[in-house]
Every structure is written in structure tokens, then in C-alpha cells.
Tab-separated table of C-alpha atoms in Angstrom:
chain	number	residue	atom	x	y	z
A	255	MET	CA	0.000	0.000	0.000
A	256	ALA	CA	1.300	3.453	-1.010
A	257	GLY	CA	0.143	5.183	2.185
A	258	ALA	CA	2.411	3.217	4.494
A	259	LYS	CA	5.621	4.299	2.836
A	260	GLU	CA	4.631	7.949	2.758
A	261	ILE	CA	3.763	7.865	6.415
A	262	ARG	CA	7.080	6.257	7.187
A	263	THR	CA	9.055	9.046	5.495
A	264	LYS	CA	6.935	11.608	7.306
A	265	ILE	CA	7.699	9.988	10.642
A	266	ARG	CA	11.384	10.028	9.857
A	267	SER	CA	11.340	13.679	8.922
A	268	ILE	CA	9.564	14.600	12.140
A	269	GLN	CA	12.049	12.534	14.097
A	270	ASN	CA	14.823	14.600	12.557
A	271	THR	CA	13.084	17.817	13.541
A	272	GLN	CA	12.656	16.469	17.026
A	273	LYS	CA	16.363	15.786	17.262
A	274	ILE	CA	17.105	19.386	16.345
A	275	THR	CA	14.638	20.885	18.791
A	276	LYS	CA	15.929	18.571	21.500
A	277	ALA	CA	19.493	19.735	20.834
A	278	MET	CA	18.430	23.378	20.855
A	279	GLU	CA	16.638	22.842	24.129
A	280	MET	CA	19.768	21.471	25.740
A	281	VAL	CA	21.968	24.221	24.325
A	282	ALA	CA	19.550	26.843	25.601
A	283	ALA	CA	19.484	25.208	29.028
A	284	SER	CA	23.235	25.350	29.424
A	285	LYS	CA	23.425	28.884	28.049
A	286	MET	CA	20.669	29.957	30.390
A	287	ARG	CA	22.695	28.889	33.385
A	288	LYS	CA	25.578	31.040	32.212
A	289	ALA	CA	23.289	33.960	31.462
A	290	GLN	CA	21.822	33.709	34.936
A	291	ASP	CA	25.316	33.804	36.424
A	292	ARG	CA	26.058	36.903	34.404
A	293	MET	CA	22.863	38.449	35.635
A	294	ALA	CA	23.888	37.765	39.212
A	295	ALA	CA	27.351	39.210	38.537
A	296	THR	CA	25.970	42.536	37.365
A	297	ARG	CA	23.788	42.938	40.397
A	298	PRO	CA	26.385	44.280	42.889
A	299	TYR	CA	27.245	47.176	40.592
A	300	ALA	CA	23.608	48.101	40.173
A	301	THR	CA	22.881	47.969	43.900
A	302	LYS	CA	25.996	49.978	44.724
A	303	MET	CA	25.115	52.492	42.060
A	304	ARG	CA	21.603	52.807	43.367
A	305	SER	CA	22.826	53.368	46.894
A	306	VAL	CA	25.300	56.038	45.777
A	307	ILE	CA	22.565	57.799	43.821
A	308	GLY	CA	20.331	57.441	46.868
A	309	HIS	CA	23.028	59.031	49.032
A	310	LEU	CA	23.348	61.854	46.569
A	311	ALA	CA	19.634	62.510	46.560
A	312	ALA	CA	19.511	62.429	50.361
A	313	GLY	CA	22.610	64.515	50.842
A	314	ASN	CA	22.618	68.247	50.743
A	315	VAL	CA	23.465	68.590	47.114
A	316	GLU	CA	23.846	72.006	45.569
A	317	TYR	CA	23.469	70.771	42.020
A	318	VAL	CA	20.414	68.910	40.807
A	319	HIS	CA	20.975	66.870	37.717
A	320	PRO	CA	18.518	67.344	34.820
A	321	TYR	CA	17.784	63.596	34.821
A	322	LEU	CA	16.128	64.055	38.169
A	323	LEU	CA	13.819	66.822	37.007
A	324	GLU	CA	10.462	66.317	35.376
A	325	ARG	CA	9.921	68.352	32.219
A	326	GLU	CA	6.559	70.060	32.040
A	327	GLU	CA	5.894	69.661	28.367
A	328	VAL	CA	6.483	66.351	26.646
A	329	LYS	CA	6.831	66.744	22.908
A	330	ARG	CA	8.895	63.722	22.049
A	331	VAL	CA	9.416	60.462	23.861
A	332	GLY	CA	12.340	58.091	23.442
A	333	PHE	CA	11.999	54.335	23.747
A	334	ILE	CA	14.800	51.848	24.101
A	335	VAL	CA	13.531	48.440	23.116
A	336	VAL	CA	15.586	45.451	24.178
A	337	SER	CA	15.128	42.301	22.139
A	338	THR	CA	16.986	39.207	21.045
A	339	ASP	CA	19.012	38.713	17.888
A	340	ARG	CA	17.582	35.319	17.116
A	341	GLY	CA	14.085	33.925	17.021
A	342	LEU	CA	12.636	30.602	18.136
A	343	CYS	CA	12.104	31.807	21.664
A	344	GLY	CA	8.329	31.740	21.878
A	345	GLY	CA	6.442	34.954	22.442
A	346	LEU	CA	9.240	36.675	24.291
A	347	ASN	CA	9.933	39.463	21.813
A	348	ILE	CA	6.385	39.939	20.619
A	349	ASN	CA	5.036	40.290	24.148
A	350	ASN	CA	7.683	42.897	24.861
A	351	PHE	CA	6.941	44.813	21.655
A	352	LYS	CA	3.236	44.731	22.428
A	353	GLY	CA	3.842	46.487	25.733
A	354	ALA	CA	6.130	49.021	24.103
A	355	VAL	CA	3.707	49.738	21.279
A	356	ALA	CA	0.836	50.199	23.726
A	357	GLU	CA	2.876	52.749	25.665
A	358	MET	CA	3.911	54.486	22.434
A	359	LYS	CA	0.306	54.707	21.361
A	360	LYS	CA	-0.614	56.339	24.629
A	361	TRP	CA	2.002	59.016	24.041
A	362	SER	CA	1.163	59.633	20.413
A	363	GLU	CA	-2.466	60.090	21.388
A	364	GLN	CA	-1.277	62.906	23.598
A	365	GLY	CA	0.445	64.452	20.623
A	366	ALA	CA	3.983	63.396	21.465
A	367	GLU	CA	6.238	61.973	18.818
A	368	ILE	CA	8.221	58.796	19.258
A	369	ASP	CA	11.886	58.019	18.765
A	370	VAL	CA	12.949	54.407	18.977
A	371	CYS	CA	16.299	52.929	19.794
A	372	THR	CA	16.500	49.218	19.181
A	373	ILE	CA	18.803	46.673	20.742
A	374	GLY	CA	18.751	43.328	18.985
A	375	LYS	CA	17.804	42.343	15.453
A	376	LYS	CA	14.232	41.378	16.227
A	377	ALA	CA	13.325	44.831	17.534
A	378	GLN	CA	15.049	46.438	14.602
A	379	SER	CA	13.092	44.534	11.968
A	380	PHE	CA	9.830	44.866	13.895
A	381	PHE	CA	9.998	48.611	14.321
A	382	ARG	CA	11.292	49.152	10.832
A	383	ARG	CA	8.282	47.303	9.488
A	384	LEU	CA	6.100	49.392	11.765
A	385	GLY	CA	7.597	52.520	10.240
A	386	SER	CA	8.845	53.938	13.528
A	387	ASN	CA	11.521	56.576	13.658
A	388	ILE	CA	14.581	54.537	14.617
A	389	VAL	CA	17.377	56.828	15.753
A	390	ALA	CA	19.906	54.264	16.930
A	391	GLU	CA	20.294	50.560	16.876
A	392	ARG	CA	22.579	47.837	18.072
A	393	SER	CA	22.504	44.176	17.175
A	394	ASP	CA	24.768	41.151	17.288
A	395	ILE	CA	25.555	41.575	20.948
A	396	GLY	CA	26.094	37.879	21.420
A	397	ASP	CA	25.574	35.762	24.496
A	398	ALA	CA	27.893	37.768	26.741
A	399	PRO	CA	26.981	41.407	26.255
A	400	LYS	CA	29.645	43.972	27.082
A	401	LEU	CA	28.891	47.439	28.315
A	402	ASN	CA	31.268	48.603	25.608
A	403	ASP	CA	28.838	47.467	22.948
A	404	LEU	CA	26.050	49.600	24.323
A	405	ILE	CA	27.719	52.883	25.199
A	406	GLY	CA	27.251	54.444	21.770
A	407	THR	CA	23.627	53.465	21.513
A	408	ILE	CA	22.871	54.778	24.972
A	409	LYS	CA	24.736	57.988	24.291
A	410	VAL	CA	22.536	58.753	21.308
A	411	MET	CA	19.497	58.701	23.565
A	412	LEU	CA	21.121	60.572	26.444
A	413	ASP	CA	22.378	63.252	24.077
A	414	ALA	CA	18.911	63.562	22.650
A	415	TYR	CA	17.619	64.157	26.157
A	416	ASP	CA	20.369	66.617	27.034
A	417	GLU	CA	19.704	68.614	23.901
A	418	GLY	CA	15.969	68.612	24.496
A	419	ARG	CA	15.067	66.506	21.495
A	420	ILE	CA	13.313	64.033	23.726
A	421	ASP	CA	11.664	64.817	27.040
A	422	ARG	CA	11.292	61.359	28.434
A	423	LEU	CA	13.067	58.072	28.021
A	424	TYR	CA	11.512	54.663	28.467
A	425	ILE	CA	12.933	51.201	28.267
A	426	ALA	CA	10.970	48.156	27.167
A	427	GLU	CA	12.562	45.033	28.558
A	428	ASN	CA	11.855	41.544	29.771
A	429	GLU	CA	12.071	40.766	33.425
A	430	PHE	CA	13.405	37.371	34.400
A	431	VAL	CA	11.001	36.029	37.015
A	432	ASN	CA	11.980	32.388	36.698
A	433	THR	CA	12.669	29.866	33.999
A	434	MET	CA	9.010	29.527	33.111
A	435	THR	CA	7.990	33.178	33.318
A	436	GLN	CA	9.402	36.275	31.740
A	437	GLN	CA	7.542	39.466	32.369
A	438	PRO	CA	7.642	42.208	29.737
A	439	LYS	CA	7.919	45.609	31.325
A	440	VAL	CA	8.073	49.210	30.165
A	441	GLY	CA	10.007	51.285	32.666
A	442	GLN	CA	10.808	54.951	32.849
A	443	LEU	CA	14.523	55.725	32.696
A	444	ILE	CA	14.553	59.504	32.624
A	445	PRO	CA	13.463	61.417	34.611
A	446	THR	CA	14.502	58.918	37.194
A	447	VAL	CA	13.289	58.605	40.744
A	448	PRO	CA	16.042	57.378	43.048
A	449	ASP	CA	14.919	55.578	46.152
A	450	THR	CA	16.175	57.730	48.954
A	451	ASP	CA	17.149	56.251	52.234
A	452	GLU	CA	15.224	58.191	54.859
A	453	ARG	CA	17.728	57.377	57.583
A	454	LEU	CA	20.346	59.340	55.717
A	455	LYS	CA	18.310	62.527	55.660
A	456	HIS	CA	20.586	64.826	57.557
A	457	HIS	CA	22.734	67.711	56.599
A	458	TRP	CA	25.940	66.659	55.028
A	459	ASP	CA	27.433	66.771	51.614
A	460	TYR	CA	30.258	65.138	49.786
A	461	ILE	CA	33.628	66.585	49.047
A	462	TYR	CA	33.565	66.688	45.297
A	463	GLU	CA	36.538	66.299	43.078
A	464	PRO	CA	36.837	68.119	40.688
A	465	ASP	CA	33.388	69.690	41.243
A	466	SER	CA	29.892	68.529	41.975
A	467	LYS	CA	28.454	69.082	38.514
A	468	GLU	CA	31.083	67.089	36.719
A	469	VAL	CA	30.977	64.208	39.175
A	470	ILE	CA	27.218	63.990	39.263
A	471	ASP	CA	26.955	64.229	35.480
A	472	GLU	CA	29.341	61.347	35.154
A	473	LEU	CA	27.582	59.366	37.832
A	474	MET	CA	24.118	59.815	36.356
A	475	LYS	CA	25.384	58.751	32.968
A	476	ARG	CA	26.797	55.575	34.439
A	477	TYR	CA	23.643	55.005	36.416
A	478	ILE	CA	21.490	55.048	33.306
A	479	GLU	CA	24.030	52.945	31.455
A	480	SER	CA	24.060	50.361	34.184
A	481	LEU	CA	20.269	50.165	34.141
A	482	ILE	CA	20.249	49.581	30.405
A	483	TYR	CA	23.121	47.132	30.585
A	484	GLN	CA	21.307	45.184	33.229
A	485	ALA	CA	18.193	45.092	31.091
A	486	VAL	CA	20.225	43.677	28.214
A	487	VAL	CA	21.867	41.037	30.379
A	488	GLU	CA	18.540	40.087	31.885
A	489	ASN	CA	17.044	39.865	28.419
A	490	GLY	CA	19.789	37.399	27.528
A	491	ALA	CA	18.720	35.139	30.383
A	492	CYS	CA	15.090	35.564	29.367
A	493	GLU	CA	15.895	34.621	25.800
A	494	MET	CA	17.565	31.390	26.799
A	495	ALA	CA	14.827	30.465	29.238
A	496	ALA	CA	12.107	31.225	26.708
A	497	ARG	CA	13.917	29.274	24.010
A	498	MET	CA	14.395	26.340	26.320
A	499	VAL	CA	10.684	26.228	27.109
A	500	ALA	CA	9.672	26.755	23.485
A	501	MET	CA	11.991	24.013	22.296
A	502	LYS	CA	10.839	21.673	25.004
A	503	SER	CA	7.225	22.037	23.931
A	504	ALA	CA	8.289	21.675	20.292
A	505	THR	CA	10.017	18.415	21.171
A	506	ASP	CA	6.951	17.221	23.049
A	507	ASN	CA	4.674	18.154	20.172
A	508	ALA	CA	6.892	16.334	17.717
A	509	GLY	CA	6.668	13.276	19.974
A	510	ASP	CA	2.872	13.475	19.960
A	511	ILE	CA	2.743	13.740	16.191
A	512	ILE	CA	5.088	10.799	15.830
A	513	ASN	CA	2.871	8.700	18.093
A	514	ASP	CA	-0.218	9.592	16.092
A	515	LEU	CA	1.491	8.872	12.803
A	516	GLN	CA	2.818	5.594	14.115
A	517	LEU	CA	-0.734	4.543	14.908
A	518	VAL	CA	-1.934	5.512	11.440
A	519	TYR	CA	1.003	3.682	9.923
A	520	ASN	CA	0.292	0.491	11.862
A	521	LYS	CA	-3.340	0.611	10.841
A	522	ALA	CA	-2.427	1.117	7.199
A	523	ARG	CA	0.019	-1.758	7.361
A	524	GLN	CA	-2.531	-4.028	8.992
A	525	ALA	CA	-5.184	-3.068	6.467
A	526	ALA	CA	-2.797	-3.902	3.644
A	527	ILE	CA	-2.064	-7.324	5.116
A	528	THR	CA	-5.727	-8.081	5.729
A	529	GLN	CA	-6.557	-7.109	2.210
A	530	GLU	CA	-3.837	-9.325	0.798
A	531	ILE	CA	-5.031	-12.328	2.842
A	532	SER	CA	-8.641	-11.848	1.838
A	533	GLU	CA	-7.570	-11.557	-1.769
A	534	ILE	CA	-5.648	-14.838	-1.541
A	535	VAL	CA	-8.501	-16.559	0.256
A	536	GLY	CA	-10.975	-15.175	-2.265
A	537	GLY	CA	-8.748	-16.358	-5.136
A	538	ALA	CA	-8.412	-19.884	-3.616
A	539	ALA	CA	-12.184	-20.170	-3.177
A	540	ALA	CA	-12.748	-19.258	-6.793
A	541	VAL	CA	-10.535	-22.041	-8.097
B	92	MET	CA	37.675	53.640	66.384
B	93	ALA	CA	37.498	50.912	63.870
B	94	ASN	CA	40.670	50.459	61.927
B	95	THR	CA	39.174	48.783	58.914
B	96	MET	CA	36.531	49.812	56.470
B	97	GLN	CA	34.297	47.955	54.079
B	98	VAL	CA	35.606	48.229	50.525
B	99	ASP	CA	33.627	47.188	47.475
B	100	ILE	CA	35.132	47.291	44.033
B	101	VAL	CA	32.501	46.495	41.463
B	102	SER	CA	32.271	46.822	37.724
B	103	ALA	CA	29.153	46.636	35.615
B	104	GLU	CA	30.040	43.124	34.571
B	105	GLN	CA	31.260	41.615	37.827
B	106	GLU	CA	32.194	42.080	41.441
B	107	ILE	CA	35.964	42.531	41.730
B	108	PHE	CA	36.585	42.840	45.439
B	109	SER	CA	34.481	42.995	48.561
B	110	GLY	CA	35.840	42.970	52.063
B	111	ASP	CA	37.587	44.889	54.817
B	112	ALA	CA	40.703	46.931	54.227
B	113	LYS	CA	42.895	49.288	56.157
B	114	LEU	CA	43.914	51.599	53.388
B	115	LEU	CA	42.938	52.255	49.828
B	116	VAL	CA	45.058	54.181	47.355
B	117	VAL	CA	43.554	55.194	44.076
B	118	SER	CA	44.407	57.725	41.402
B	119	ALA	CA	41.521	60.158	41.469
B	120	GLU	CA	40.803	62.851	38.953
B	121	MET	CA	43.046	65.396	40.647
B	122	GLY	CA	45.810	63.166	41.891
B	123	ASP	CA	46.338	60.067	43.957
B	124	VAL	CA	44.324	59.789	47.139
B	125	GLY	CA	44.712	57.491	50.099
B	126	ILE	CA	41.550	56.626	51.957
B	127	ALA	CA	41.770	55.450	55.546
B	128	PRO	CA	38.810	54.395	57.712
B	129	GLY	CA	36.728	57.320	58.891
B	130	HIS	CA	37.329	59.490	55.888
B	131	ALA	CA	34.844	62.294	55.270
B	132	PRO	CA	32.208	61.723	52.569
B	133	PHE	CA	34.024	62.086	49.310
B	134	ILE	CA	33.110	61.439	45.719
B	135	SER	CA	35.338	61.623	42.703
B	136	LYS	CA	36.061	60.362	39.243
B	137	ILE	CA	39.028	58.044	38.974
B	138	LYS	CA	41.583	57.793	36.231
B	139	PRO	CA	42.803	54.621	34.532
B	140	GLY	CA	45.395	53.074	36.790
B	141	GLU	CA	45.818	50.835	39.732
B	142	ILE	CA	44.057	50.557	43.025
B	143	THR	CA	46.146	49.480	45.983
B	144	LEU	CA	44.402	47.929	48.918
B	145	ARG	CA	45.994	47.110	52.238
B	146	VAL	CA	44.231	44.108	53.679
B	147	GLU	CA	45.699	42.995	57.003
B	148	ASN	CA	49.400	43.177	56.250
B	149	GLU	CA	49.472	42.386	52.591
B	150	GLU	CA	48.790	44.597	49.660
B	151	GLN	CA	46.476	43.843	46.806
B	152	HIS	CA	46.547	45.528	43.450
B	153	PHE	CA	43.745	45.964	41.003
B	154	TYR	CA	43.654	47.560	37.661
B	155	VAL	CA	40.758	49.785	36.655
B	156	SER	CA	40.226	51.689	33.452
B	157	GLY	CA	38.471	54.559	35.179
B	158	GLY	CA	35.242	54.911	37.072
B	159	MET	CA	33.848	56.558	40.185
B	160	LEU	CA	34.884	56.517	43.807
B	161	GLU	CA	32.473	57.066	46.649
B	162	VAL	CA	33.631	57.313	50.230
B	163	GLN	CA	31.433	57.128	53.280
B	164	PRO	CA	33.121	56.958	56.701
B	165	HIS	CA	32.893	53.168	56.872
B	166	VAL	CA	32.108	52.159	53.341
B	167	VAL	CA	34.167	52.792	50.267
B	168	THR	CA	32.725	51.961	46.887
B	169	VAL	CA	34.657	51.900	43.659
B	170	LEU	CA	32.408	51.766	40.637
B	171	ALA	CA	34.905	50.639	38.063
B	172	ASP	CA	34.469	50.957	34.338
B	173	THR	CA	35.037	47.905	32.251
B	174	ALA	CA	35.140	49.862	29.062
B	175	ILE	CA	37.774	52.225	27.819
B	176	ARG	CA	36.196	55.609	28.119
B	177	ALA	CA	37.034	58.868	26.478
B	178	ASP	CA	34.583	61.532	25.391
B	179	ASP	CA	35.519	61.481	21.738
B	180	LEU	CA	35.508	57.710	21.803
B	181	ASP	CA	31.987	57.683	23.212
B	182	GLU	CA	31.101	60.131	20.500
B	183	ALA	CA	32.462	57.764	17.871
B	184	GLU	CA	30.416	54.922	19.336
B	185	ALA	CA	27.318	57.054	19.298
B	186	GLN	CA	27.964	58.009	15.726
B	187	GLN	CA	28.256	54.360	14.821
B	188	ALA	CA	24.973	53.526	16.479
B	189	LYS	CA	23.307	56.273	14.461
B	190	GLU	CA	24.882	55.112	11.274
B	191	ARG	CA	23.745	51.586	11.867
B	192	ALA	CA	20.248	52.957	12.186
B	193	GLU	CA	20.606	54.935	8.965
B	194	GLU	CA	20.711	51.706	7.026
B	195	SER	CA	23.734	49.507	7.139
B	196	LEU	CA	24.435	49.786	3.419
B	197	LYS	CA	26.551	52.909	3.169
B	198	GLU	CA	28.531	52.568	6.371
B	199	LYS	CA	32.304	52.760	6.798
B	200	GLN	CA	32.670	56.441	7.400
B	201	GLY	CA	35.928	57.664	8.851
B	202	THR	CA	35.802	56.789	12.513
B	203	PRO	CA	38.197	58.616	14.817
B	204	ASP	CA	40.690	55.814	14.919
B	205	TYR	CA	43.197	58.103	16.508
B	206	ALA	CA	41.060	58.599	19.616
B	207	ALA	CA	40.569	54.863	19.951
B	208	ALA	CA	44.263	54.219	19.569
B	209	ALA	CA	45.215	56.906	22.077
B	210	ALA	CA	42.796	55.661	24.704
B	211	GLU	CA	43.922	52.117	24.158
B	212	LEU	CA	47.541	53.170	24.497
B	213	ALA	CA	46.835	54.987	27.778
B	214	GLU	CA	45.067	51.940	29.081
B	215	ALA	CA	47.785	49.575	27.981
B	216	SER	CA	50.519	51.619	29.607
B	217	ALA	CA	48.578	51.900	32.867
B	218	ARG	CA	48.067	48.146	32.802
B	219	LEU	CA	51.762	47.629	32.186
B	220	MET	CA	52.646	49.787	35.167
B	221	VAL	CA	50.445	47.761	37.461
B	222	LEU	CA	51.983	44.568	36.173
B	223	LYS	CA	55.480	45.891	36.740
B	224	LYS	CA	54.690	46.916	40.291
B	225	MET	CA	53.100	43.601	41.055
B	226	ARG	CA	56.158	41.808	39.763
B	227	ASN	CA	58.420	43.930	41.936
B	228	THR	CA	56.442	43.313	45.092
B	229	SER	CA	56.186	39.591	44.521
B	230	ARG	CA	59.962	39.191	44.354
């Protein structure tokens, strides 16, 4: 019977696909562990940075950085969208873009224009297709992102803020909750609200070297950079986790299909045999 | 009076040192500074170079390519840069990011290679100095 052979080739092809998805799952799992370690390694810097910024805000500072001030009129809003370079990671990117687009819509309804800065190939192609105004982009960051790779991209957005071309800066990122869940999130970067430590509220100030403006400028820049860097590193962990889960379900689905096909194949084979026997028996009776 | 202070040296990519120390010497923006426990609140940029830490009776050396230093009486934080930083270099990076956005077809504009080379040279020589010093102390 012709059907049986076709089904057999189909089963084999699905088995091959299953092998690939299985391999990808395992690769993603081992990469995820490394990405999680990287995420943990960036945390001390971020906490230290936050506490220094908190000290600054609580201290008696004579210079208030523009990143801490809310602008009254918002004419243009900047968005940094963090995504992956590669696909096959479930709905990770799309969910993130959905959140970003919803926030963008809210702003454009208020008459503000949107500038987009994309990190990762997926965001780039998505927002290009959408026809957004992409002012900076960065892709091919790899599995171990370096702050070096991001400085330029971040600077474009910070410069835009300094020069008044944008009045607010958001970041759309994925939050790593656990292996199974990644939470897309749109957070406000500038103006930023540092969490001040109330216990430190007394009258003292730093000795600045060379002077307060220069130091605080530098510090705020690094603060924003560290936030974005952390988002990128976290996104890396999210990507691997999402890919692992997606590939696991792909492997499971392939297994289900193989089982179903196997059943159909067995039936077809049995039907062919039965038919042959009845034909022989029928032929013998006729003689 | 405590004679040690908590010192944390962290970079964006990893934690470099965390623990108690008696003295910290670092090249700040306006010259080398030594920080002992109980120092007044102090905040400064730091230049590429080495950080010397006295822990118990031995000295430890670290190399940083710039960053920030924050001093509280009992806590000293060094926020080290991992990247080579220079204003014109940042500018070049920013320019590249823009160019990438303006379609990747007609790229390859003259990037300030000189700035990159100069910053790299400064970093390399600072790194060399640290290495030399470490070699001297270990013998």
C-alpha cells in the first residue's frame, strides 16, 4: 500500500526535527545557566550604584541633575527596546513589543512623537516594518553582552535628552522572574526617581573632586548605562529560558505527532495485510 | 575607632573585590588619594590606573580603566568601568549607532581611529605599570 511508505518518510522527517529541537533545548538550558550567572554578577554594581545615587539625593546637594527633574511639556518620547538577535524563543519578543507599542500609542495620542532605539535584530526589523523613527540601533551583541557594545547606543538617547530633542526616556525590557515566566515591562529611565534612604536625611554633603556638577553628570550617565546594561543582560537570560521552554514544547509536540502517525502507519500496514489475505482466500475459493 | 573599612570594588560586569581593608590608594581625577577608615564623605572620578588595597598586612593591586569613587566613613565603593572611556571615543560609538540605524548599506565612514588608539595606548601603559609593580612586590 502506497500510504504506508509515505507515512514512514513523514515519521522520519519529524524525528529529525525532534532531534534538532531537543538539541536546541539542551543548548539553551546550558546557556541559560551562564546567562543567569552573568545576571547575578551585574547585580552588585547596580545595587551599589543605586545606593550612591540614593546618598546623593539624600545629601545636601547644591546641584540637581537634569535627569532628576520632570519636564513640564512632553513633545517627544524616546523608547529603548531590548530584544533578542535570534528567534525561536516563543512569544518573548512579541510580548515585549506589544507592551512598548501600547505605551507608544498612549504618548502619540497625547500628541507626542516617538523616537525608537532598538537593541537586537528582532526589535530592529519589527519597528522598521512598523515605520517607527529609529534613531539608533545595536545588534549582534552575542551571548555575553559587554557594556562597551552599548555605550554608543545609549549615548545617542542621552544626548537627545540633554539637547531637548526628547523629554522622556523609556525602556521596554523583559524581566526574568523564573525559567518559566518572563515578564515584559516598560520602565521609565529619565526622569529617574532614586529611592532615597530616609535614615540618611541629615545635613551633610560630599567633598567633590573636581566639582559637583562634573561628578554627578558622570555618575548619572553611568547610572542610566548600568540600568540599560542590566536590562540587556537580563534579556539574555530571558531569551535562553524562553527558548528552552519553546523548544521543550516543540520536542513534546513532535513526539505526539510521531505517536499519532505511528498509529496511522500500523493501521495502514494491517489493512494492507488483511486485504492481501482476503484476496488470496478469495482467489483460492474461486478455483 | 574601627581600623578597617568595608571596601567594594565592582564593575558593571562583575564584582571585583568585597571585604575589609585598612587603606585604599587610588588615582583620582586630581591626583592620587589614600583613603583610611573614617574618611569624610568624598566622591570623585578616577583615572585609569591601579588601586592598591591594604588588607591585614598584605597589599592587593587591582587595575581599573576609570570609574567613580564614593567614600562614606565606613564604606568605600569603587564603581569601576570595564570599558575604555574617552569623550571622543563615546562620540564615535554614538555616531556608529546612528549610522547603523541609517541603514547599514553605506557605512564605513571615517571613525576617529586616533582617539581609539590613544585611549587604548593609555590603558595599555597603565596596565603595564600595574603589572610591573606587582612583579616587583612579589619578588
